[in-house]
Coordinates of C-alpha atoms and ligand atoms in Angstrom, one line a residue:
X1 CA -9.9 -1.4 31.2
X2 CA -8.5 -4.2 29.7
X3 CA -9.7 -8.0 30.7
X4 CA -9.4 -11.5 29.2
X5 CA -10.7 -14.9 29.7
X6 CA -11.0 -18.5 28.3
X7 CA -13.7 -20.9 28.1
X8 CA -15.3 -23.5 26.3
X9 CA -18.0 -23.2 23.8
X10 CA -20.9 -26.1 24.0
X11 CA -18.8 -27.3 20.9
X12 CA -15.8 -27.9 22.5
X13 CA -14.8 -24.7 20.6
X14 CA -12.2 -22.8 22.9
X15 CA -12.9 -19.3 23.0
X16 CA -11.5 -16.2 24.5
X17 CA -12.9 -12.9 25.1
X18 CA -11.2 -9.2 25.7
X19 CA -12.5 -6.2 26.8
X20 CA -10.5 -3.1 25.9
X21 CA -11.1 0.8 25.9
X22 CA -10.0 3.3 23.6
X23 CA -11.0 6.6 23.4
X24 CA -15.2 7.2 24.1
X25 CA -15.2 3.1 23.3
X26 CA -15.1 -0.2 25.2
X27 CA -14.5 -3.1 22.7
X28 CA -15.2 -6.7 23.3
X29 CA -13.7 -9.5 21.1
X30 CA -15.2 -12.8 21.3
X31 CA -12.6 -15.4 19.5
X32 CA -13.0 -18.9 18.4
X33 CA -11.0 -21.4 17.5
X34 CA -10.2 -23.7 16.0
X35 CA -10.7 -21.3 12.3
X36 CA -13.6 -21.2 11.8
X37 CA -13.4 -18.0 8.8
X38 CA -12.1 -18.5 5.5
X39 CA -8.8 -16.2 6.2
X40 CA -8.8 -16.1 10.2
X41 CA -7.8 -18.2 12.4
X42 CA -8.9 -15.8 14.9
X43 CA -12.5 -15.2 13.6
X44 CA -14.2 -13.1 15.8
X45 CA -17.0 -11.1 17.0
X46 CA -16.4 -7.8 17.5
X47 CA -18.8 -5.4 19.1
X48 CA -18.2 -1.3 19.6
X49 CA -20.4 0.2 22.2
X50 CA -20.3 3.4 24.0
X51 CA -18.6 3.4 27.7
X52 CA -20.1 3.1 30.3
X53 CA -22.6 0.8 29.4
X54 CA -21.7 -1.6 26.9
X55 CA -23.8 -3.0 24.6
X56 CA -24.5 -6.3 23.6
X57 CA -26.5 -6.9 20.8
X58 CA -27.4 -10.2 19.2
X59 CA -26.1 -11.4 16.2
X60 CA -28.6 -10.2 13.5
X61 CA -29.1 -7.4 15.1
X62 CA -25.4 -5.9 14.3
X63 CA -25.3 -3.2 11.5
X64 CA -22.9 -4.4 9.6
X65 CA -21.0 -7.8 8.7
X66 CA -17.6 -7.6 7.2
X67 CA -14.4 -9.9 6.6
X68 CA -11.6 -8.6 7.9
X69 CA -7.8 -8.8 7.3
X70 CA -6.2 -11.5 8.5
X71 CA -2.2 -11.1 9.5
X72 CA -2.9 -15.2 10.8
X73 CA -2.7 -18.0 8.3
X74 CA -4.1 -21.0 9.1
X75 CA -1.9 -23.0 11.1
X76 CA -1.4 -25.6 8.5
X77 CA -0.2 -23.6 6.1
X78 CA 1.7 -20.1 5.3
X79 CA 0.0 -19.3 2.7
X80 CA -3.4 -18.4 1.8
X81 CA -5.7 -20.9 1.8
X82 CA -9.6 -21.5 1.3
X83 CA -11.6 -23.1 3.8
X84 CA -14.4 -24.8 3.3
X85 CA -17.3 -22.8 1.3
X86 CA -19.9 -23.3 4.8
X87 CA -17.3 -21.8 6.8
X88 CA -18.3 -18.7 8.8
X89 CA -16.6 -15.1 8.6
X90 CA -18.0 -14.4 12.0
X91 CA -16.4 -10.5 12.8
X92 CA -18.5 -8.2 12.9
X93 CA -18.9 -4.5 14.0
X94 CA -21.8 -2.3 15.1
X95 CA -21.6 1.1 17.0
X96 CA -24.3 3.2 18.2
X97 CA -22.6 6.2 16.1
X98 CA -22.5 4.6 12.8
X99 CA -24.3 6.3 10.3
X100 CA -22.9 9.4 11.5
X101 CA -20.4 11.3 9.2
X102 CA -18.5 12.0 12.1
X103 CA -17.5 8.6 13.3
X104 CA -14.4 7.5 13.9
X105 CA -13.0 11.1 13.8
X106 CA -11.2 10.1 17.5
X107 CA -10.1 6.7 16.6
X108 CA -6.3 7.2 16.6
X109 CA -3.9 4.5 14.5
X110 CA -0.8 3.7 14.4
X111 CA 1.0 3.0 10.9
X112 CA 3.8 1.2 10.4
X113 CA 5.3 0.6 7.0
X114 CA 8.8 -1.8 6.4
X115 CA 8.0 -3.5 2.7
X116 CA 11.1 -2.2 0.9
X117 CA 13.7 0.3 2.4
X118 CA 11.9 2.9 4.3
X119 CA 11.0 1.8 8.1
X120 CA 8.3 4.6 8.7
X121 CA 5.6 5.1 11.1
X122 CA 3.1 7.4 12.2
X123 CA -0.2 8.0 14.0
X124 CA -3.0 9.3 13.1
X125 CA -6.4 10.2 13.9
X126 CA -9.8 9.6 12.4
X127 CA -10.4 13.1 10.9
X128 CA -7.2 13.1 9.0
X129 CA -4.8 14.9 12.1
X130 CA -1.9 13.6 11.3
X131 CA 0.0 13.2 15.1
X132 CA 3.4 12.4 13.9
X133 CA 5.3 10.9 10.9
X134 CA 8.7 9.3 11.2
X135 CA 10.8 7.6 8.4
X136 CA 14.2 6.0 8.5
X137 CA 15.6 5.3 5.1
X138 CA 18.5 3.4 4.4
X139 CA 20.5 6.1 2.4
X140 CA 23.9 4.4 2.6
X141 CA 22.7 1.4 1.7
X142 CA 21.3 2.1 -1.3
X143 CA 23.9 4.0 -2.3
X144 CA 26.4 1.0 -1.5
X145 CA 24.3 -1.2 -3.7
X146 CA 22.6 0.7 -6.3
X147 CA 19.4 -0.5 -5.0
X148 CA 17.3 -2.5 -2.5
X149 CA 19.3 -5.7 -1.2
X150 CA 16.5 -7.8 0.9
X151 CA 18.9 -9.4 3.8
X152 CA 21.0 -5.6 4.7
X153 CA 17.3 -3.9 3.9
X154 CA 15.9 -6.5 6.9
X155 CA 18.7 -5.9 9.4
X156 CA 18.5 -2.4 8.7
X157 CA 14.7 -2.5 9.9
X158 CA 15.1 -4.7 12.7
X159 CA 18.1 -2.2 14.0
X160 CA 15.9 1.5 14.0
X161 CA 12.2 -0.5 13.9
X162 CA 11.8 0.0 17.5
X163 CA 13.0 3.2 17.6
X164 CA 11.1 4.4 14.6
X165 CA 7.8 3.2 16.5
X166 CA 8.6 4.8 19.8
X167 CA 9.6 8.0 18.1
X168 CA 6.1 7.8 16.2
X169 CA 4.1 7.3 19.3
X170 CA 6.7 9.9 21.5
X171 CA 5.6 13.0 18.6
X172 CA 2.6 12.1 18.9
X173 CA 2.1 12.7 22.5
X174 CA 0.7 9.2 23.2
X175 CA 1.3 6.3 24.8
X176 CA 0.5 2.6 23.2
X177 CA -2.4 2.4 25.9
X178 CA -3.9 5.7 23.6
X179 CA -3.8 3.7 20.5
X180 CA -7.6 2.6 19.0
X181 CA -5.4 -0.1 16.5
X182 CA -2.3 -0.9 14.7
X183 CA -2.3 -0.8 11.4
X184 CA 0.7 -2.6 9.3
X185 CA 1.2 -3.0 5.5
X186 CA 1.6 -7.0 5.0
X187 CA 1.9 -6.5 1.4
X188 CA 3.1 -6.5 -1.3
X189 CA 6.8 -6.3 -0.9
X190 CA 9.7 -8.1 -0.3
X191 CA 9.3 -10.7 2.5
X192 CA 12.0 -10.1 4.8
X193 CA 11.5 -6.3 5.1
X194 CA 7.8 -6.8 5.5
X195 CA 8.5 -9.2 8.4
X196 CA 10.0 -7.2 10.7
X197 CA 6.7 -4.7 10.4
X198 CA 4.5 -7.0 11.0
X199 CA 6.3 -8.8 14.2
X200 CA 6.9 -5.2 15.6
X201 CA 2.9 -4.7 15.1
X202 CA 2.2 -7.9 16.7
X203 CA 4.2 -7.5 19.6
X204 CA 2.3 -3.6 20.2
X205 CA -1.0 -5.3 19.7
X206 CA -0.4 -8.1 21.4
X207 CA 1.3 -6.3 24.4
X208 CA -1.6 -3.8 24.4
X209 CA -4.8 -5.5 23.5
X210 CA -5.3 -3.6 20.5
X211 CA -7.4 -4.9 17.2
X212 CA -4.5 -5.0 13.8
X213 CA -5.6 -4.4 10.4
X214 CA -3.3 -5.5 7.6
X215 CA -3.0 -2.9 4.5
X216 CA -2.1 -3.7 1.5
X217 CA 0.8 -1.5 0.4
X218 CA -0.5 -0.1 -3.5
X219 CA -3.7 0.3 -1.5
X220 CA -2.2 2.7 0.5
X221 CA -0.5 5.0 -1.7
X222 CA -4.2 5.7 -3.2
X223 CA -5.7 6.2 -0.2
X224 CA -4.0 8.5 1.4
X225 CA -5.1 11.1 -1.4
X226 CA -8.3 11.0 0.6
X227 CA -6.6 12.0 4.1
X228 CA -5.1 14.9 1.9
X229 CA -8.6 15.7 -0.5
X230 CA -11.4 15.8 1.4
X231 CA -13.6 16.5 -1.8
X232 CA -12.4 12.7 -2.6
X233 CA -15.1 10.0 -2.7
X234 CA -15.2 6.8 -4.7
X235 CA -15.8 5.9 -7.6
X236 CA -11.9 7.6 -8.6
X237 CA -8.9 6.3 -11.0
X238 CA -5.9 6.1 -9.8
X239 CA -2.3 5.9 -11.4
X240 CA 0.5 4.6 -9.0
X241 CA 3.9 4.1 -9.4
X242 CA 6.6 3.2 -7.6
X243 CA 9.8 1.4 -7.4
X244 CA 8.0 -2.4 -7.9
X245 CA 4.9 -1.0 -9.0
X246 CA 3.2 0.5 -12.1
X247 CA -1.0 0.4 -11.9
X248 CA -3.5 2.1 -13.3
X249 CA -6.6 1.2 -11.1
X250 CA -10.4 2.4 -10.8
X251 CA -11.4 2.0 -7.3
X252 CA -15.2 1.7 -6.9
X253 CA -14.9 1.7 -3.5
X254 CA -13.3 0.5 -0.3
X255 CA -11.4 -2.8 -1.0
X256 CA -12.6 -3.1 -4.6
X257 CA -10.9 -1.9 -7.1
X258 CA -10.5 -3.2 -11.1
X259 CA -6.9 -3.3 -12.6
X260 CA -7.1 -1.3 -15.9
X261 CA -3.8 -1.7 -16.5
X262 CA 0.1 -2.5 -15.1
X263 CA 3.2 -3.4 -15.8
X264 CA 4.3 -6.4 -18.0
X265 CA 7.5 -6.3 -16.7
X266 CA 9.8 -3.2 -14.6
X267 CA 8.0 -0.4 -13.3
X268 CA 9.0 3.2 -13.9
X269 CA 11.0 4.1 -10.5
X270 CA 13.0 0.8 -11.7
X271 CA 13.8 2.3 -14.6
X272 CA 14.8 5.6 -12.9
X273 CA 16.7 4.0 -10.2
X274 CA 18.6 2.3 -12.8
X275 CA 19.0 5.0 -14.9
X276 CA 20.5 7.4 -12.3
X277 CA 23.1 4.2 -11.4
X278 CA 24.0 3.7 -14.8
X279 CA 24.7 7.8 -15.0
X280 CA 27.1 7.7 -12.0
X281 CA 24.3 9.8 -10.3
X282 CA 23.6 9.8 -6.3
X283 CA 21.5 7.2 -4.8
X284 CA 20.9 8.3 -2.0
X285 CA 17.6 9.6 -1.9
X286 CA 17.0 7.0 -4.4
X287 CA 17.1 7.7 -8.0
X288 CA 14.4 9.3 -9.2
X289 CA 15.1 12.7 -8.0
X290 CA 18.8 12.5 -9.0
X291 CA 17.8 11.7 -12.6
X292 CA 14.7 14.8 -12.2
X293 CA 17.3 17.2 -10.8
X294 CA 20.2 16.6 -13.7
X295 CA 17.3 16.6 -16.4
X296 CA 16.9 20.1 -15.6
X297 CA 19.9 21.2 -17.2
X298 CA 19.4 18.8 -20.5
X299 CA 17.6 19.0 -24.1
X300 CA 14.8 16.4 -23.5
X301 CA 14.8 16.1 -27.2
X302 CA 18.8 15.4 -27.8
X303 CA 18.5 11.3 -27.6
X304 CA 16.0 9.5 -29.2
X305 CA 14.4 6.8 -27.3
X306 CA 11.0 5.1 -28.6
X307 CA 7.9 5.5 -26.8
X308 CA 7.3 1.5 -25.2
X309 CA 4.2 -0.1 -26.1
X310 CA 3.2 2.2 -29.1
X311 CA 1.2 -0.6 -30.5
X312 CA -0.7 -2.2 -27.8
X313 CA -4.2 -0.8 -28.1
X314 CA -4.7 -1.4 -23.9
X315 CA -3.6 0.2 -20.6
X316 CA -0.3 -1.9 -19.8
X317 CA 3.3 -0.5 -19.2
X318 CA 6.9 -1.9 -20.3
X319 CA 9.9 -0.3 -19.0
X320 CA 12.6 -3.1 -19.7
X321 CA 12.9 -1.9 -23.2
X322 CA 13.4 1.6 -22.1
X323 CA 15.7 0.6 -19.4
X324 CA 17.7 -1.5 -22.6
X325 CA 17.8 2.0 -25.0
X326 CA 19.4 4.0 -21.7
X327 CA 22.0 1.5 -21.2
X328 CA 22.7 1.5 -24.9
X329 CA 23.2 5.3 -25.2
X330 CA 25.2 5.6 -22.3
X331 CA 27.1 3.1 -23.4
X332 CA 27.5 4.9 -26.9
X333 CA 28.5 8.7 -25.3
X334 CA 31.3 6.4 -23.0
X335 CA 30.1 7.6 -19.5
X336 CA 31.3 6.0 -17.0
X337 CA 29.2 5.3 -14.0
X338 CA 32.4 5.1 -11.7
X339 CA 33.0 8.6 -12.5
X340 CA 30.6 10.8 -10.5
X341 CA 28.7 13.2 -11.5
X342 CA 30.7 16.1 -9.8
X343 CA 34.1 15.4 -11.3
X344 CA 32.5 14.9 -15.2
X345 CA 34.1 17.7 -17.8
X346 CA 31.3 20.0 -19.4
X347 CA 30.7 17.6 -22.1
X348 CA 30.3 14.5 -20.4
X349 CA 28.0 16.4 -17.8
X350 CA 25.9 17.7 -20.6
X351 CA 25.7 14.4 -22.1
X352 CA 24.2 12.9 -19.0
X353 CA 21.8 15.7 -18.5
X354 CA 20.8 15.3 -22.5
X355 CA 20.0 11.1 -21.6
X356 CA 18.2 12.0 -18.1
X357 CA 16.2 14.5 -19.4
X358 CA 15.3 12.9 -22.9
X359 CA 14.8 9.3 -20.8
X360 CA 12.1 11.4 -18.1
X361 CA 10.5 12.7 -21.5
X362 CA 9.7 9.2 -22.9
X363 CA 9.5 7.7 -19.3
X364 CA 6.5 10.0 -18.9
X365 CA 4.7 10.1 -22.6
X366 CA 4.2 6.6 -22.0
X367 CA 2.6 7.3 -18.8
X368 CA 0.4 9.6 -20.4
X369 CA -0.8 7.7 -23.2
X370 CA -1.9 4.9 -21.2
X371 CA -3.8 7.1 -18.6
X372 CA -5.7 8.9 -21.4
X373 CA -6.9 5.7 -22.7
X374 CA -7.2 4.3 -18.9
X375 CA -9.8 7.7 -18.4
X376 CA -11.2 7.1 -20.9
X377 CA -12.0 2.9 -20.4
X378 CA -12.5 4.3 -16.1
X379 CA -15.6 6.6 -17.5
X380 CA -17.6 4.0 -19.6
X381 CA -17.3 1.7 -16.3
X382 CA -18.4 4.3 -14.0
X383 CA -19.5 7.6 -15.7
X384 CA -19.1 9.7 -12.4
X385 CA -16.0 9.5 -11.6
X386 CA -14.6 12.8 -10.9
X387 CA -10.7 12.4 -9.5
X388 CA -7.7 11.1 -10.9
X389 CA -5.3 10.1 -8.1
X390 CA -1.3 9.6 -8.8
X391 CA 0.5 8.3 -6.1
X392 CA 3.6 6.2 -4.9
X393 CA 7.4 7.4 -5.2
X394 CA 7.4 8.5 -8.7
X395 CA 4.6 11.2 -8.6
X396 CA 6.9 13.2 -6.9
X397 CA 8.6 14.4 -9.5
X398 CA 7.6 17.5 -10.7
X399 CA 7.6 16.8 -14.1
X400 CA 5.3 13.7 -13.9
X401 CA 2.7 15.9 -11.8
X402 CA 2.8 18.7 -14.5
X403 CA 2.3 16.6 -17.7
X404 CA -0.3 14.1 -16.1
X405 CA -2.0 17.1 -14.9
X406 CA -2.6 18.3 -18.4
X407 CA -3.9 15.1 -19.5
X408 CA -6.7 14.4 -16.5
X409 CA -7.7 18.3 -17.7
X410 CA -8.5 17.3 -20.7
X411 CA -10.9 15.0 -19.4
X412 CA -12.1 17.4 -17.5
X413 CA -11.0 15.4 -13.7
X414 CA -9.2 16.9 -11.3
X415 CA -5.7 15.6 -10.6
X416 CA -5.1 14.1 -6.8
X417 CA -1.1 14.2 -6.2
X418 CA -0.3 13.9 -2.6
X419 CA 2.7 16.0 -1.5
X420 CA 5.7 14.2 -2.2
X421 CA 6.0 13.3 1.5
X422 CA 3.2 10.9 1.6
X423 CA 3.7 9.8 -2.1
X424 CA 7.0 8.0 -1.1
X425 CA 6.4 5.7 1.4
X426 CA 5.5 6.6 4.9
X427 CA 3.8 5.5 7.4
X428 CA 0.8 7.8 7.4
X429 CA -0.7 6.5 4.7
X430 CA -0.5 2.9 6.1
X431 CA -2.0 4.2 9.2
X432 CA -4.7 6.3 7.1
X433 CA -5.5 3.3 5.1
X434 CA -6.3 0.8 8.3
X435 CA -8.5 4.0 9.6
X436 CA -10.7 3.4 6.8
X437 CA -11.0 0.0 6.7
X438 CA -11.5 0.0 10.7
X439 CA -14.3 2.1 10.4
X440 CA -15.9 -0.6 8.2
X441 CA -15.4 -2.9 10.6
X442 CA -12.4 -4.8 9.1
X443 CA -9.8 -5.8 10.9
X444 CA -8.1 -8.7 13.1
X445 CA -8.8 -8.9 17.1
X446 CA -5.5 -8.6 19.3
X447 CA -3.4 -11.1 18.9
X448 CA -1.7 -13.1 21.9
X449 CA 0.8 -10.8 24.1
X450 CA 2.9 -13.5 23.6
X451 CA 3.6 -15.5 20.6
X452 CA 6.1 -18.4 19.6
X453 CA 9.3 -17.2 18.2
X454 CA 8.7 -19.3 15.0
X455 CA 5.1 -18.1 14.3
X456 CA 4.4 -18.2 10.9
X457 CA 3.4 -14.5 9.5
X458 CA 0.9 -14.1 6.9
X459 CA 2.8 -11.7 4.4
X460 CA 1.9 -11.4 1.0
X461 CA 5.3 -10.5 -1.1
X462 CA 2.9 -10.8 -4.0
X463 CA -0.6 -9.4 -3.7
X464 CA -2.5 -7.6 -6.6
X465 CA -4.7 -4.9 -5.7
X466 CA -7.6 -5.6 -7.9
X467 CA -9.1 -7.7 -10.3
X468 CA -7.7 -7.7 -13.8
X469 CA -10.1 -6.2 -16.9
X470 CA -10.8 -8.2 -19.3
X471 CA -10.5 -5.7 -22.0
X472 CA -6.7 -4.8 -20.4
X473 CA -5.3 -8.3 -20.7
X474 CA -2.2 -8.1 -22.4
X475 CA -0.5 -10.5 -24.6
X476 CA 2.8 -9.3 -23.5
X477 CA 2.2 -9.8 -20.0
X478 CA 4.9 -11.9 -18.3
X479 CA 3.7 -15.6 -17.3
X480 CA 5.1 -15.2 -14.0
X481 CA 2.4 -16.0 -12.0
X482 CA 3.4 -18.0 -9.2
X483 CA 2.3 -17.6 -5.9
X484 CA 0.6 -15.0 -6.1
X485 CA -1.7 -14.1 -3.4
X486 CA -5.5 -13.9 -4.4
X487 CA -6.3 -10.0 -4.8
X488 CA -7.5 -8.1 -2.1
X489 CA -10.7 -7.4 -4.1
X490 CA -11.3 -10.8 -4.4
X491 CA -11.0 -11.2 -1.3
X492 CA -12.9 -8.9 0.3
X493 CA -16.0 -9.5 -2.4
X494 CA -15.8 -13.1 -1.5
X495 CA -16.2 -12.3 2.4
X496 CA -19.4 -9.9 1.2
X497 CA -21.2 -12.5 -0.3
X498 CA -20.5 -15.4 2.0
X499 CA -21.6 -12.9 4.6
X500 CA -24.8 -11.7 2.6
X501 CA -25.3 -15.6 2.0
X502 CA -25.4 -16.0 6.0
X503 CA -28.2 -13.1 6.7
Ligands
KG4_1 O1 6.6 4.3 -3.4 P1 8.1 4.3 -3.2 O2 8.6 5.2 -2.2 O3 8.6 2.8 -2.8 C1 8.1 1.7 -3.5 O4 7.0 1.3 -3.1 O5 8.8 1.3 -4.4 O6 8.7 4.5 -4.6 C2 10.1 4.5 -4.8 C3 10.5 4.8 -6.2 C4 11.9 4.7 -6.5 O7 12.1 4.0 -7.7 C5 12.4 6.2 -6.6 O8 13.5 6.3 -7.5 C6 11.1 6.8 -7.2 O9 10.1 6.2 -6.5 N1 11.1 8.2 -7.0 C7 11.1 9.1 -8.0 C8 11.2 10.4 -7.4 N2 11.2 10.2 -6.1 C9 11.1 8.9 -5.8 N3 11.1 8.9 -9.3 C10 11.2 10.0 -10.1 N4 11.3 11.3 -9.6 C11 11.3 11.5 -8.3 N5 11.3 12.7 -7.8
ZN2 ZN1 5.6 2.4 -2.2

């Protein structure tokens, strides 16, 4: 059943309503205009109730009262902005099944991930079931490059997006008309890759009636440990690392999480990526598990390379320097990087294997003194914390998992590493992620089935996860600060309290 109509509030307010099934449930949006919600222009009421009957309730009576994510700027502007503090976040979200464990379980999401060079996608359902995953990588590209180049990473999306999407929902057995949302990361990332997602999202949604949650990429790659660990309930740390990305987190809970620590300038997958170009080493499944696989066959103790950061008492990375010392001894042993790998004599091979394997070493000690010090800072904050989660591209490399495993040991946690499917990115845990945040009752209603070609997305290229701890401030940290989106902690504590405020 899907129905919509406009009228007129007594304030002159327009305001349009949709009805739409999915599953067991019959939802109803109510949306105003002009924005009336600090991040929404479509601030709406949302009610859940069981088919046949639906259920209106009134306002106050609604369980619970939550911001949600907003894909839609306000019109003005393309960036976040804060409206007035007397504003109203009006969505809300009630069900007759909440409070049981078990809701949700049939709600069935669709993913779709496009913020660097993976277009992925994949469904799945409220108990975990993962229906289908699909990824299309951009192989040849990267090899071309030696690395991500936004404007051929963006035409390579918009060629396979659609494709990627209909093979999603094709595996899965379903039809759009199945879906319960769509779920799209909107950052952080690189603008033009993220664009195409979000567009292709919009035009499902919008074509199908279905409510969008935006996910926030490093919010992902944690979460998904919890579709893969059951036994996983907040409070947990989590390390994650990636190409862009180096942060050491402790997430309290849905949405909030506290920054213990990141990266003051390149992450560690940079400094893989670079490393394995630099080596004359395959890119095409990226660098990281070129530069695991040739480490194999080295002395991880032949070239000495300092351990970054040795003196900075907190819970910050720095790669660049590392990155500097690989360049320098490659440079030093004459390897060329236009000479593969395959056609290198004995000596230069074992010379390449000596720096990969003596790099990873170093690469990884750093990563283990900071998360021993990050446990230890995560335990006087929350003292039950029981999981450590490492996530994103570069936990899945063997070597990582084994000696952060020892560490979390020592702590006595237990180490969450998804399998390295869902630790690079995918579209599963994007789906997974909007899941649990549309349980809670955040996310944006449908947006128009048709929309402007020039419509102004809400991405968020640069979008911290949490908000910073004092005690992990570092002095080193790079001043580039510039538009930078308010966290999505911040965000989603603000929308609490101006909700509390309003009850
Ligand atoms: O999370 P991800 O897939 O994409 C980003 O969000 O960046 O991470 C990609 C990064 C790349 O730098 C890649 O070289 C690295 O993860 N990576 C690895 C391994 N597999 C992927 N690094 C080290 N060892 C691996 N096996
Ligand atoms: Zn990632």
């Amino acid at each position: 059943m899907q129905s919509q109509c406009k009228s007129s509030s007594p304030h002159s307010s327009n305001f349009r309503v949709s009805l739409f099934r999915s599953g067991e449930m019959v939802r109803l949006f109510l949306t105003l205009s002009p924005a009336i919600s600090r991040f929404n222009i479509y601030p709406g009421i949302s009610i859940l109730a069981t088919n046949p009957s639906l259920r209106l309730q009134k306002h106050h009576q609604l369980k619970t009262k939550t911001p949600a994510f907003s894909l839609i700027p306000p019109s003005s502007s393309p960036n976040f902005q804060r409206t007035p503090s007397n504003s109203t976040g009006t969505r809300t979200f009630s069900s007759p099944k909440s409070g049981n464990s078990s809701f949700g379980d049939n709600l069935v999401v669709l993913g779709i991930e496009t913020s660097c060079d993976d277009t992925a996608a994949a469904v799945v359902r409220g108990n975990g079931e993962v229906l289908s995953q699909v990824i299309s990588s951009q192989a040849d590209l990267l090899a071309q490059y030696g690395g991500v180049a936004p404007k051929q990473a963006e035409e390579a999306h918009s060629r396979v997006i659609d494709k990627v999407v209909q093979d999603a929902l094709d595996r899965a057995n379903l039809s759009e008309k199945d879906l319960s949302a769509v779920a799209v990361t909107i950052g952080p990332g690189l603008s033009l890759c993220l664009r195409v997602g979000v567009r292709k999202a919009r035009r499902v949604a919008g074509e199908f009636n279905l409510p969008m949650v935006g996910v926030h990429h490093m919010e992902a790659h944690a979460l998904v440990a919890r579709l893969v660990e059951q036994e996983l309930s907040f409070p947990f740390m989590a390390l994650l690392i990636s190409g862009g990305h180096n942060l050491l987190v402790l997430a309290h809970k849905l949405g909030q999480y506290t920054q213990l620590g990141t990266t003051v300038d390149d992450a560690i997958g940079e400094a893989f990526d670079k490393t394995a170009k630099w080596l004359g080493l395959d890119m095409r499944r990226s660098g990281g598990p070129a530069v695991e696989e040739l480490a194999l066959e080295g002395d991880a103790k032949s070239v000495k390379f300092n351990v970054p950061m040795k003196n900075h008492k907190d819970c910050n990375f720095s790669y660049a320097g590392l990155k500097t010392q690989v360049r320098l001894a490659i440079e030093a042993k004459d390897i060329d990087c236009k000479h593969p790998l395959s056609s290198a004599t004995n000596e230069d091979r074992r010379n390449r294997a000596d720096i990969a394997a003596s790099f990873q070493r170093v690469a990884v000690l750093h990563l283990e003194e900071k998360c021993e010090r990050a446990i230890d800072w995560a335990l006087e904050l929350e003292p039950s914390i029981k999981h450590m989660v490492v996530s994103g591209g570069v936990a899945s490399n063997k070597y990582v998992r084994l000696r952060l495993n020892n560490i979390v040991k020592n702590k006595e946690l237990k180490l969450v590493c998804p399998p390295p499917s869902l630790c690079t990115d995918n579209g599963v845990m994007v789906a997974w992620t909007g899941l649990e945040h549309f349980r809670v009752g955040r996310y944006d209603p449908p947006p128009p089935a048709i929309e402007p070609e020039d419509y102004v997305y809400d991405l968020r290229p640069r979008w911290p996860l949490g908000e910073e701890y004092a005690k992990g401030r570092s002095d080193a940290r790079s001043m580039r600060t510039a538009r930078i989106h308010p966290s999505l902690t911040s965000i989603i504590r603000a929308d609490s309290l101006q909700q509390q405020t309003q009850t």
